mmCIF file of C-alpha atoms in Angstrom:
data_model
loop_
_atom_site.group_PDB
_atom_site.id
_atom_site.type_symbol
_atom_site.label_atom_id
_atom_site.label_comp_id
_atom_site.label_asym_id
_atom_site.label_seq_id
_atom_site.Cartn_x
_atom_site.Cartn_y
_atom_site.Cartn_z
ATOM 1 C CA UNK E 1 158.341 74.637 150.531
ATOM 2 C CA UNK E 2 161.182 76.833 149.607
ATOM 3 C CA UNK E 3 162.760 79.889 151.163
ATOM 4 C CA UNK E 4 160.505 83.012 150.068
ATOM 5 C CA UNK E 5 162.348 85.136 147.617
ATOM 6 C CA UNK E 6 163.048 88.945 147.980
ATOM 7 C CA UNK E 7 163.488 90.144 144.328
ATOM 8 C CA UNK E 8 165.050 93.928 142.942
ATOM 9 C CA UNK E 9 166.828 95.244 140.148
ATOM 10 C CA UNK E 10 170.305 96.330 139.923
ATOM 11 C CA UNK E 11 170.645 99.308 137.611
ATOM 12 C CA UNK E 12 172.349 98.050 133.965
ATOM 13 C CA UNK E 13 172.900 101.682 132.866
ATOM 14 C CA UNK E 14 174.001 104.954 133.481
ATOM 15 C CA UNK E 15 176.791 106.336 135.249
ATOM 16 C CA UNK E 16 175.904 106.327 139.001
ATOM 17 C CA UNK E 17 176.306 109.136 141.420
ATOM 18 C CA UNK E 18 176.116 109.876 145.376
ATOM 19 C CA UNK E 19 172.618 109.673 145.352
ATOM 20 C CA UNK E 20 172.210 106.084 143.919
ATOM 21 C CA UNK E 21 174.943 104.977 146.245
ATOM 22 C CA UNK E 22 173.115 106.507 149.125
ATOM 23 C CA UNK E 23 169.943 106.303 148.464
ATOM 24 C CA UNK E 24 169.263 102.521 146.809
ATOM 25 C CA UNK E 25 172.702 100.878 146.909
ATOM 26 C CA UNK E 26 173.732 100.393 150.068
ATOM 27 C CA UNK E 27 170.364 99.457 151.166
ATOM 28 C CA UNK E 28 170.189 96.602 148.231
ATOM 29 C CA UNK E 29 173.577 95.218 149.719
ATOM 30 C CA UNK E 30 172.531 95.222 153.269
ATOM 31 C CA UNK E 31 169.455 93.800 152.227
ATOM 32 C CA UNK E 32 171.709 90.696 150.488
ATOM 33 C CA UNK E 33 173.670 90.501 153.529
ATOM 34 C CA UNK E 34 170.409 90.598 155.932
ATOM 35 C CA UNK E 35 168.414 88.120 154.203
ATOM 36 C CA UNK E 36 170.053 86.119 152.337
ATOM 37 C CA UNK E 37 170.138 83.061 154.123
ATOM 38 C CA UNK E 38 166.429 83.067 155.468
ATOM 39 C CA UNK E 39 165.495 84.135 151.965
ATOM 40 C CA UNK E 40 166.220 84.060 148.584
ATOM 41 C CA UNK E 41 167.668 87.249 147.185
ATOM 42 C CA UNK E 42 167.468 87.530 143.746
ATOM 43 C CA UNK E 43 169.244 90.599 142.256
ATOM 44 C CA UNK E 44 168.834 90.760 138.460
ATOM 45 C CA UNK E 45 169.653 93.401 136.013
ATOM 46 C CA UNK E 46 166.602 94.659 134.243
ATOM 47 C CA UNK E 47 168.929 95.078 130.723
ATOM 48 C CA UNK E 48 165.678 94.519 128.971
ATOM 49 C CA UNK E 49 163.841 97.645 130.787
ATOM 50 C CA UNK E 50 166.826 99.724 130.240
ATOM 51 C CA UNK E 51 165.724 100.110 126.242
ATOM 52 C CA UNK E 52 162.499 102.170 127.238
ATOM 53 C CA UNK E 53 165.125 105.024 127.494
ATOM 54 C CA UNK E 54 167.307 106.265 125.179
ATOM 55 C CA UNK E 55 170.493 104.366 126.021
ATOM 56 C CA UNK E 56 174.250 103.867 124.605
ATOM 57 C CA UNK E 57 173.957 100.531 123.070
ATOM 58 C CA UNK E 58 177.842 100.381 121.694
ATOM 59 C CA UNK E 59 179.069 100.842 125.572
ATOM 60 C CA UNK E 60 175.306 98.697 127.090
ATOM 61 C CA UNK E 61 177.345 95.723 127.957
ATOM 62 C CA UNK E 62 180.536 97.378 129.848
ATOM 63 C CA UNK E 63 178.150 99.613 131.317
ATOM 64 C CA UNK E 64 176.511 96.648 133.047
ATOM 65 C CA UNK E 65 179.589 94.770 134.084
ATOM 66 C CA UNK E 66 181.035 98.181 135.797
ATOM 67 C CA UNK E 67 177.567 98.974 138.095
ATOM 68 C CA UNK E 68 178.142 95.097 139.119
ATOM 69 C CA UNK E 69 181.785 96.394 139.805
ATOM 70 C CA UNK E 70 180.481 99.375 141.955
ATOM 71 C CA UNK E 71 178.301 96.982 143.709
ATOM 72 C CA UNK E 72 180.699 94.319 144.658
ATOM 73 C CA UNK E 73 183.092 97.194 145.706
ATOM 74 C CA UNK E 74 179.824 98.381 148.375
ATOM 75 C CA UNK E 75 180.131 94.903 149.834
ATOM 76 C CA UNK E 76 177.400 92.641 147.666
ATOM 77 C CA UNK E 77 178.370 89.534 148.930
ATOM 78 C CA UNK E 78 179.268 87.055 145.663
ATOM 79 C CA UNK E 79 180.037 83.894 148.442
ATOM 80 C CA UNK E 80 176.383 83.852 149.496
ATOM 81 C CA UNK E 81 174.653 80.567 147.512
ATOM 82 C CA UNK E 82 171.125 82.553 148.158
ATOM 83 C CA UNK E 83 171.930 85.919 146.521
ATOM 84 C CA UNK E 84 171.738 85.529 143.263
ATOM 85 C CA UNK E 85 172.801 88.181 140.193
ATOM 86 C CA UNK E 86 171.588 87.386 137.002
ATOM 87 C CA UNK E 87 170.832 89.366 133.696
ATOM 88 C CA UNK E 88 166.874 89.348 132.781
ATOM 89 C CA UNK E 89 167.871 88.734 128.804
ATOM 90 C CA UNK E 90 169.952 85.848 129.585
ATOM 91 C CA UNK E 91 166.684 83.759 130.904
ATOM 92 C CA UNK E 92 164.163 84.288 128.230
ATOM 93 C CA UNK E 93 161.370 83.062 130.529
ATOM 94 C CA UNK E 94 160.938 86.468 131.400
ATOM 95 C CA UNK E 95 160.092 87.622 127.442
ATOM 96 C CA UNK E 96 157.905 84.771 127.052
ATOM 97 C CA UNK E 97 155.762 85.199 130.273
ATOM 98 C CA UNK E 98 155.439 88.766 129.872
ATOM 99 C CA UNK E 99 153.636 88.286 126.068
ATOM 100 C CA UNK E 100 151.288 85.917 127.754
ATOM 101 C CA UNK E 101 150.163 88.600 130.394
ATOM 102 C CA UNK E 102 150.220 91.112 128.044
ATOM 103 C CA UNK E 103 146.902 89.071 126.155
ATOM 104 C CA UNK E 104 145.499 88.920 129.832
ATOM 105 C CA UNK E 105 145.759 92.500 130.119
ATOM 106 C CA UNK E 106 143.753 95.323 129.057
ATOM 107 C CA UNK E 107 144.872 98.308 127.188
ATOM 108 C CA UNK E 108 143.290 100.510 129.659
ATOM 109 C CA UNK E 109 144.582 99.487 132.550
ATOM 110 C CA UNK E 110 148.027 99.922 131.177
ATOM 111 C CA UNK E 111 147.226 103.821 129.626
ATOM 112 C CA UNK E 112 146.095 104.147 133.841
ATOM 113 C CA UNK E 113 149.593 103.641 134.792
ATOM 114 C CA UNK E 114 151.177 107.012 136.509
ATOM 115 C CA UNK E 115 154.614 106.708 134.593
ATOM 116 C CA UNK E 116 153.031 105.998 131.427
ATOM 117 C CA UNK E 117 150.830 109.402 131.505
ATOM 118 C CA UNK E 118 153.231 111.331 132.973
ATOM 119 C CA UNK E 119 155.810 110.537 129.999
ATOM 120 C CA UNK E 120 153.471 111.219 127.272
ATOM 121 C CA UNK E 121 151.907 114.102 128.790
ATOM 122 C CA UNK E 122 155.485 115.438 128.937
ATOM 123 C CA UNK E 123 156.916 114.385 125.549
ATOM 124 C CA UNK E 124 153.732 113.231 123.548
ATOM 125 C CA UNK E 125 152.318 109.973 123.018
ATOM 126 C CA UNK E 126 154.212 109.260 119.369
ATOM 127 C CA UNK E 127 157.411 109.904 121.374
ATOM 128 C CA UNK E 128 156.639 106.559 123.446
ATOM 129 C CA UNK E 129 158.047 103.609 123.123
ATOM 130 C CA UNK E 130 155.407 100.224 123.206
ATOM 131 C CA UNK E 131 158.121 99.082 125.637
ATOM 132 C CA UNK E 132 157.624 101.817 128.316
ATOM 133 C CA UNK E 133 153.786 101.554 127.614
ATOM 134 C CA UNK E 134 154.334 97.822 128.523
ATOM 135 C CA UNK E 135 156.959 97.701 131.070
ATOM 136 C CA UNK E 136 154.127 96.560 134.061
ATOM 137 C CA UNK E 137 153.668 93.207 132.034
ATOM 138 C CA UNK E 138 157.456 92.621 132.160
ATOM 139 C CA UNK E 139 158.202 93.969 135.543
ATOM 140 C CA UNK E 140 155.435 91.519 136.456
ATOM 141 C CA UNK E 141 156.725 88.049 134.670
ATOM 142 C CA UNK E 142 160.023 88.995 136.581
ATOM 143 C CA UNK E 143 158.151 88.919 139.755
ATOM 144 C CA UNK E 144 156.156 86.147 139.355
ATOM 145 C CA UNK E 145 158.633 84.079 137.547
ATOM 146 C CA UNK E 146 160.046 83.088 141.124
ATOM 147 C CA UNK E 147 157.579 82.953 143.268
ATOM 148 C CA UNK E 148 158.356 86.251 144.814
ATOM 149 C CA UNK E 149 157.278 87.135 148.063
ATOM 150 C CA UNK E 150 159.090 90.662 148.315
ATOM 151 C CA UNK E 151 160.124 93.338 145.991
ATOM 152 C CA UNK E 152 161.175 96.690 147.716
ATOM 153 C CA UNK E 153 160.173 99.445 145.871
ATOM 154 C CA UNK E 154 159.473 103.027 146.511
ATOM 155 C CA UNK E 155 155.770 104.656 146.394
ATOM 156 C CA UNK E 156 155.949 105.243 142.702
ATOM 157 C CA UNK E 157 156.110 102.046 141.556
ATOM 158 C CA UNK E 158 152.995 100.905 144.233
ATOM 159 C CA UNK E 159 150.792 100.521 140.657
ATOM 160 C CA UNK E 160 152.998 97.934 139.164
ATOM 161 C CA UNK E 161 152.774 95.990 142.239
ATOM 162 C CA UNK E 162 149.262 96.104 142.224
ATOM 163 C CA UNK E 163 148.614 95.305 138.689
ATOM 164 C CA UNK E 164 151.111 92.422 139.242
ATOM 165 C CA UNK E 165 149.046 91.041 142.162
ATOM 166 C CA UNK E 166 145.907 91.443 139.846
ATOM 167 C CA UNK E 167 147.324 89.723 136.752
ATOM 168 C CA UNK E 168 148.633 87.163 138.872
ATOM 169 C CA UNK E 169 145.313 86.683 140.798
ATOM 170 C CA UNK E 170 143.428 86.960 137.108
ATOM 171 C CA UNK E 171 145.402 83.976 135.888
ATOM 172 C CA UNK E 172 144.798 81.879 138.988
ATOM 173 C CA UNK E 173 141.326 82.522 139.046
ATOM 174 C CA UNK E 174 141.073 81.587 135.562
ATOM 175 C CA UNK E 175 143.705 78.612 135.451
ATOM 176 C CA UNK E 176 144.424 77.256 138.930
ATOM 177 C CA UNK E 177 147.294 78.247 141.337
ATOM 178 C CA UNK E 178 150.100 79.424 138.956
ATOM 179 C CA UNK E 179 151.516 82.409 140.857
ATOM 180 C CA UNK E 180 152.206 83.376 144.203
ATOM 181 C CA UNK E 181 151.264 86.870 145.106
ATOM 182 C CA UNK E 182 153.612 89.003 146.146
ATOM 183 C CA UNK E 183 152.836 90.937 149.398
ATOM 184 C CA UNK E 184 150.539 94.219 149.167
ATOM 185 C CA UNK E 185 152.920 97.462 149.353
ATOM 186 C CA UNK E 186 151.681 97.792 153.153
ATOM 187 C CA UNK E 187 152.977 94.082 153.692
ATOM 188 C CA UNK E 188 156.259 95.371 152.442
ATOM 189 C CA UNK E 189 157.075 98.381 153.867
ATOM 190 C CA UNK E 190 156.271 96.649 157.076
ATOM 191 C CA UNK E 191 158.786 94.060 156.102
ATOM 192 C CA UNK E 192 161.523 96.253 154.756
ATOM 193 C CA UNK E 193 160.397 99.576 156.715
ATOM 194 C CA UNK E 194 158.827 102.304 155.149
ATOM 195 C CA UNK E 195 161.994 104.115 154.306
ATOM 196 C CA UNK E 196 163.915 102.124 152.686
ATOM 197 C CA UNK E 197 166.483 104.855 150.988
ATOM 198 C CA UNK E 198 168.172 108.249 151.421
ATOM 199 C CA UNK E 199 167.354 111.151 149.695
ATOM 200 C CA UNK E 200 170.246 113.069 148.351
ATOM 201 C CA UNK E 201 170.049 116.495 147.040
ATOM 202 C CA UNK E 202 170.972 118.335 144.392
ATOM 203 C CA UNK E 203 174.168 120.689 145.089
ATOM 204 C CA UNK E 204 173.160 123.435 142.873
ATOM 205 C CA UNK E 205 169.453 122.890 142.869
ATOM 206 C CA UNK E 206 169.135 121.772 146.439
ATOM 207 C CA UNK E 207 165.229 121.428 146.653
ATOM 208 C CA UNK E 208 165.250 118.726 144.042
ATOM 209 C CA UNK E 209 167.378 115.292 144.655
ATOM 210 C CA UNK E 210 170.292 114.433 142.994
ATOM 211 C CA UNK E 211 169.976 112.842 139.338
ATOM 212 C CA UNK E 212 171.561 112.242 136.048
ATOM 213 C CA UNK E 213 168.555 114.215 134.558
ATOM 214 C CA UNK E 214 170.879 117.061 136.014
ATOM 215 C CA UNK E 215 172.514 117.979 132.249
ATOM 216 C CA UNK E 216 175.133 120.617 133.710
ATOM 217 C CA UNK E 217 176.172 117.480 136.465
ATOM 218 C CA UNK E 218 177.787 120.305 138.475
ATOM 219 C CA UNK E 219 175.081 119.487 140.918
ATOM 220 C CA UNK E 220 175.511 115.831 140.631
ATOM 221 C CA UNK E 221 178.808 113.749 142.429
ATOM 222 C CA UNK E 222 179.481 111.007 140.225
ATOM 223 C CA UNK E 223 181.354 107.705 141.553
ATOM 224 C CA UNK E 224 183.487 108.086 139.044
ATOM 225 C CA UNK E 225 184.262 111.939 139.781
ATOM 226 C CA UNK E 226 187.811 112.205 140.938
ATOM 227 C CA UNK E 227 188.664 113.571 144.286
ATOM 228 C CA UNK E 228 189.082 116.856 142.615
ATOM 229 C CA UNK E 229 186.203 117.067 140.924
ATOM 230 C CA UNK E 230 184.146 116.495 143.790
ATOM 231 C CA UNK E 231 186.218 118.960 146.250
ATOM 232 C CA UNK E 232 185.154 121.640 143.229
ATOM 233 C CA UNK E 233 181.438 120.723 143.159
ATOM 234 C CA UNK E 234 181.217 120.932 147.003
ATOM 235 C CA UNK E 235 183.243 124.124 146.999
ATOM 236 C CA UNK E 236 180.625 125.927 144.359
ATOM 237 C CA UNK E 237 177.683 124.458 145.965
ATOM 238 C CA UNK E 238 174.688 126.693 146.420
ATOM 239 C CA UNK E 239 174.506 128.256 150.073
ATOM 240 C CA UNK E 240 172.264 131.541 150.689
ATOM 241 C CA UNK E 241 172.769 134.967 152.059
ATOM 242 C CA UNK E 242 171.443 134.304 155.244
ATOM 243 C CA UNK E 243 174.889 134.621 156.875
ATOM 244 C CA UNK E 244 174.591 131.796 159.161
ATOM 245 C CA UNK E 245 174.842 128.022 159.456
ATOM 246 C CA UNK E 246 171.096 126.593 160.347
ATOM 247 C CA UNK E 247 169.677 123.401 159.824
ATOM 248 C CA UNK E 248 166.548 124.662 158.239
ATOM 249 C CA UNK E 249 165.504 123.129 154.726
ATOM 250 C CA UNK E 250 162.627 125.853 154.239
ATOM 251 C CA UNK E 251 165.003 129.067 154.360
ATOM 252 C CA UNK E 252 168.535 127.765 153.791
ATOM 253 C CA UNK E 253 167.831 124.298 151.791
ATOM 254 C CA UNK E 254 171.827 124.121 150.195
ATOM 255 C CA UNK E 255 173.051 124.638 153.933
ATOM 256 C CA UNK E 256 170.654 122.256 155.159
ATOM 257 C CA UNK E 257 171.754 119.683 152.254
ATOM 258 C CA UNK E 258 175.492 120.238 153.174
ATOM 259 C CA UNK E 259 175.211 119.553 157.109
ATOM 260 C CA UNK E 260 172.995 116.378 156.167
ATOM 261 C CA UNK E 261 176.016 115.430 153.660
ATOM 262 C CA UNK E 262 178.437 116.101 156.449
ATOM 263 C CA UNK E 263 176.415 113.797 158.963
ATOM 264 C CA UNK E 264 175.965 111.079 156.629
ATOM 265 C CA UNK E 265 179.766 110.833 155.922
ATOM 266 C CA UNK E 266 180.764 111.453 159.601
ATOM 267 C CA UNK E 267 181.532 114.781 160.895
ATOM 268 C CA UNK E 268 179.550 116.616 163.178
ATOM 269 C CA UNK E 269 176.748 119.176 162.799
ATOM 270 C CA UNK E 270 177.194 120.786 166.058
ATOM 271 C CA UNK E 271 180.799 122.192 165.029
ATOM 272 C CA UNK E 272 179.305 124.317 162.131
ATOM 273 C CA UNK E 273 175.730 124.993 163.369
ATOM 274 C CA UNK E 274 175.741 129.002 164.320
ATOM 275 C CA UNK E 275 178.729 129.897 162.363
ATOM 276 C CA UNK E 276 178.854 133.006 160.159
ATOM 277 C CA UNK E 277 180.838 131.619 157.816
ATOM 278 C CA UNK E 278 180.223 128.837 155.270
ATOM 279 C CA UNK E 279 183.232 128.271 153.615
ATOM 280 C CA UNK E 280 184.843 125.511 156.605
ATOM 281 C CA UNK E 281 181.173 123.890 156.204
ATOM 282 C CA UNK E 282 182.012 123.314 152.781
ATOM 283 C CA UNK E 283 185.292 122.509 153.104
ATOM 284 C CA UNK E 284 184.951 119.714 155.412
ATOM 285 C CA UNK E 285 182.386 118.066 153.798
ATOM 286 C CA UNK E 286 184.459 118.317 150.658
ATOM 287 C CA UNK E 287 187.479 116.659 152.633
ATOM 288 C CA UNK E 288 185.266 113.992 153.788
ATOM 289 C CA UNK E 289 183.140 112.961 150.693
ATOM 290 C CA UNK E 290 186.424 113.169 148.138
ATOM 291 C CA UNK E 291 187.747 110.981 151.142
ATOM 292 C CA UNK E 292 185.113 108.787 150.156
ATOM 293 C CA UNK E 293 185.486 108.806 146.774
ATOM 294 C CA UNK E 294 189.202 107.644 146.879
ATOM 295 C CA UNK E 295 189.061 104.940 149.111
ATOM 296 C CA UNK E 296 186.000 103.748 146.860
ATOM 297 C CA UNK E 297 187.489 103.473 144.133
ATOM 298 C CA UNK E 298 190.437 101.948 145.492
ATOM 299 C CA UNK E 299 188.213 99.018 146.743
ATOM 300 C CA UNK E 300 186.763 98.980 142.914
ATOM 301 C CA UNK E 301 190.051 99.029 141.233
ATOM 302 C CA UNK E 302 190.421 95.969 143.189
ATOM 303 C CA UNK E 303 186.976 93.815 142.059
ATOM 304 C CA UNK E 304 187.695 90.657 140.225
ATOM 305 C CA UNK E 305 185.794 90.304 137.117
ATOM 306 C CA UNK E 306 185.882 86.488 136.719
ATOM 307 C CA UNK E 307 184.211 86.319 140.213
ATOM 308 C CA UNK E 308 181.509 88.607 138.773
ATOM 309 C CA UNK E 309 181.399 86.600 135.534
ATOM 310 C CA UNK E 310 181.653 82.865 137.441
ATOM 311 C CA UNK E 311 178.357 84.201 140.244
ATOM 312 C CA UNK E 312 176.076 85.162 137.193
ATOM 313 C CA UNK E 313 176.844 82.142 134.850
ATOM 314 C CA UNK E 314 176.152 79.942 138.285
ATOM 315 C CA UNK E 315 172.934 82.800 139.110
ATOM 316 C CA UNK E 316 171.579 82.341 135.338
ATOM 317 C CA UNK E 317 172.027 78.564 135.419
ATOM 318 C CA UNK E 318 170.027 78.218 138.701
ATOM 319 C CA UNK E 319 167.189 80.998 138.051
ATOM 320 C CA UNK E 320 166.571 79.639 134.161
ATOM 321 C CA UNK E 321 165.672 76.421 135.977
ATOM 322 C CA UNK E 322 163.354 78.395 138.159
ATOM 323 C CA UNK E 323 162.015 80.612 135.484
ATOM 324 C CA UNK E 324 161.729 77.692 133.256
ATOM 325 C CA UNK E 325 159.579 75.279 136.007
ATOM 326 C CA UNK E 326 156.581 78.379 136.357
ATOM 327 C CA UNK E 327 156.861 79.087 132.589
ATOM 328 C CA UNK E 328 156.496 76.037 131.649
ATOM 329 C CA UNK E 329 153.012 74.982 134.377
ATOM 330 C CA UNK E 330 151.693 78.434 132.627
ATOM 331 C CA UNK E 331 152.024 77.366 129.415
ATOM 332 C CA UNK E 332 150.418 73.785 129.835
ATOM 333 C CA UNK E 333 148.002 75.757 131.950
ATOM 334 C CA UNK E 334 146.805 78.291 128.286
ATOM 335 C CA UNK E 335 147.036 75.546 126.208
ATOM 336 C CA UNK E 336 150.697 76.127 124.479
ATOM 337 C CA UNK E 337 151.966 72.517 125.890
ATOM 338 C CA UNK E 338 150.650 69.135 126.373
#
């Protein structure tokens, strides 16, 4: 029996900010560098799932080479033989298994989904896409594809893992052992721990977490911000009247933010909690994350893009074998092949 595989997606669009560094990045690499050895990591970019949003399809393809950029420049480790990066369109397993689930599937346990309601609710039903409608079936075949055991994901996506355990366990009821389930989301969080991200905030709005829905972005520091730029968003972040430095997210939520930036990148909280004044608060965070910034993109001026392009033609030669083997027992299994 093979090593159990621990799947997630790397982002293929988008330009990514503080938060996504913080918050899912960091913990994707340390999860490659963890467990890849005792498992198989397989870190794919969901390019297919980026078209249920309105994207930028002349820049699509440099967008998706530059967030492998910024995560080879974190530390994902390309020398590993078990972690594995590999673009979902490249192995068209994942299209074909996804339009046999979808005739498994009912159209009312799709319309259940939380996304899906939320999305038209908000923009109207004739304003979404069949794709984002349908993006559980396909989120499933890239699961099940490889015989995945773990997929760490947050408490919103806890319906897609269940339908995928369903559909899986609908198919083997019906067929015979095609699919291994992956693990319930209690199983997971157990494995991964329940927190398995920071949440970064907003520096204008500071009760809502930082995101490129943010239109202004002067709330929002971009990896590709310069040093300036982020000294000048830090500077004009949102602070209170209260006239003192607490660490108290109900009555001073833009302080609070700040010292939990300032922690996070090193300083101290003690040396500003009590002051009157919240202009050195600001300032030293501002020193510290533009700090950041510059060395980061140092490290990323520095990624080689053949070693990118050499680990996913190696990834997507090894994973269309995989995706291939489970495709193709499925399809003998409905009665598509002999």
């Amino acid at each position: 029996m093979g090593k159990q595989v621990i799947l997630t997606g790397i982002r293929a669009n988008n330009d990514l900010h503080l938060g996504n560094y913080l918050g899912a990045l960091l913990s994707m690499v340390d999860m490659a560098k963890k467990h890849g050895g005792e498992h198989q990591v397989n870190l794919f970019v969901p390019d297919l799932h980026s078209f249920t949003t309105p994207i930028d399809h002349s820049r699509f393809n440099d967008d998706i080479m530059n967030n492998l950029r910024i995560f080879v420049a974190a530390g994902l480790p390309l020398d590993n033989p078990d972690v594995h990066i590999y673009r979902q369109s490249y192995i068209p397993a994942h299209s074909e298994l996804a339009w046999i689930l979808n005739c498994f599937t009912g159209f009312g346990e799709l319309s259940r989904m939380a996304e899906f309601k939320d999305k038209s609710a908000r923009l109207g039903v004739e304003h979404i896409g069949v794709g984002q409608f349908d993006y559980p079936c396909l989120m499933a075949a890239d699961i099940l594809l490889y015989g995945t055991t773990y997929v760490p994901v947050g408490e919103d996506q806890r319906q897609h893992i269940e339908y995928t355990r369903n559909i899986a366990e609908r198919l083997n009821n019906k067929f015979g052992e095609l699919f291994v389930l992956p693990k319930s989301m209690a199983e997971m969080n157990k494995f991964f721990g329940a927190d398995q991200g920071l949440r970064v905030r907003d520096l204008v709005e500071p009760t809502k977490k930082m995101s490129k829905s943010d239109e202004t972005g002067k709330g929002v520091i971009f990896l590709s911000d310069s040093p300036e730029v982020v000294t000048s968003k830090i500077l004009a972040a949102t602070t209170d009247s209260v006239g003192e430095i607490k660490y108290d997210f109900d009555s001073q939520p833009g302080i609070s933010n700040l010292l939990d930036l300032l922690k996070l990148f090193g300083g101290e909280q003690d040396e500003f909690i009590g002051q009157k004044q919240y202009g050195p608060l600001k300032e030293k965070v501002a020193e510290l994350i533009s700090g950041f910034i510059k060395d980061f993109q140092t490290k990323l001026s520095k990624v080689d893009d053949n070693a990118i392009l050499a680990k996913l033609e190696s990834s997507e030669k090894e994973m269309t074998a995989q995706a291939n083997a489970t495709l193709l027992k499925v399809q003998k299994a409905v009665g598509l092949r002999a």
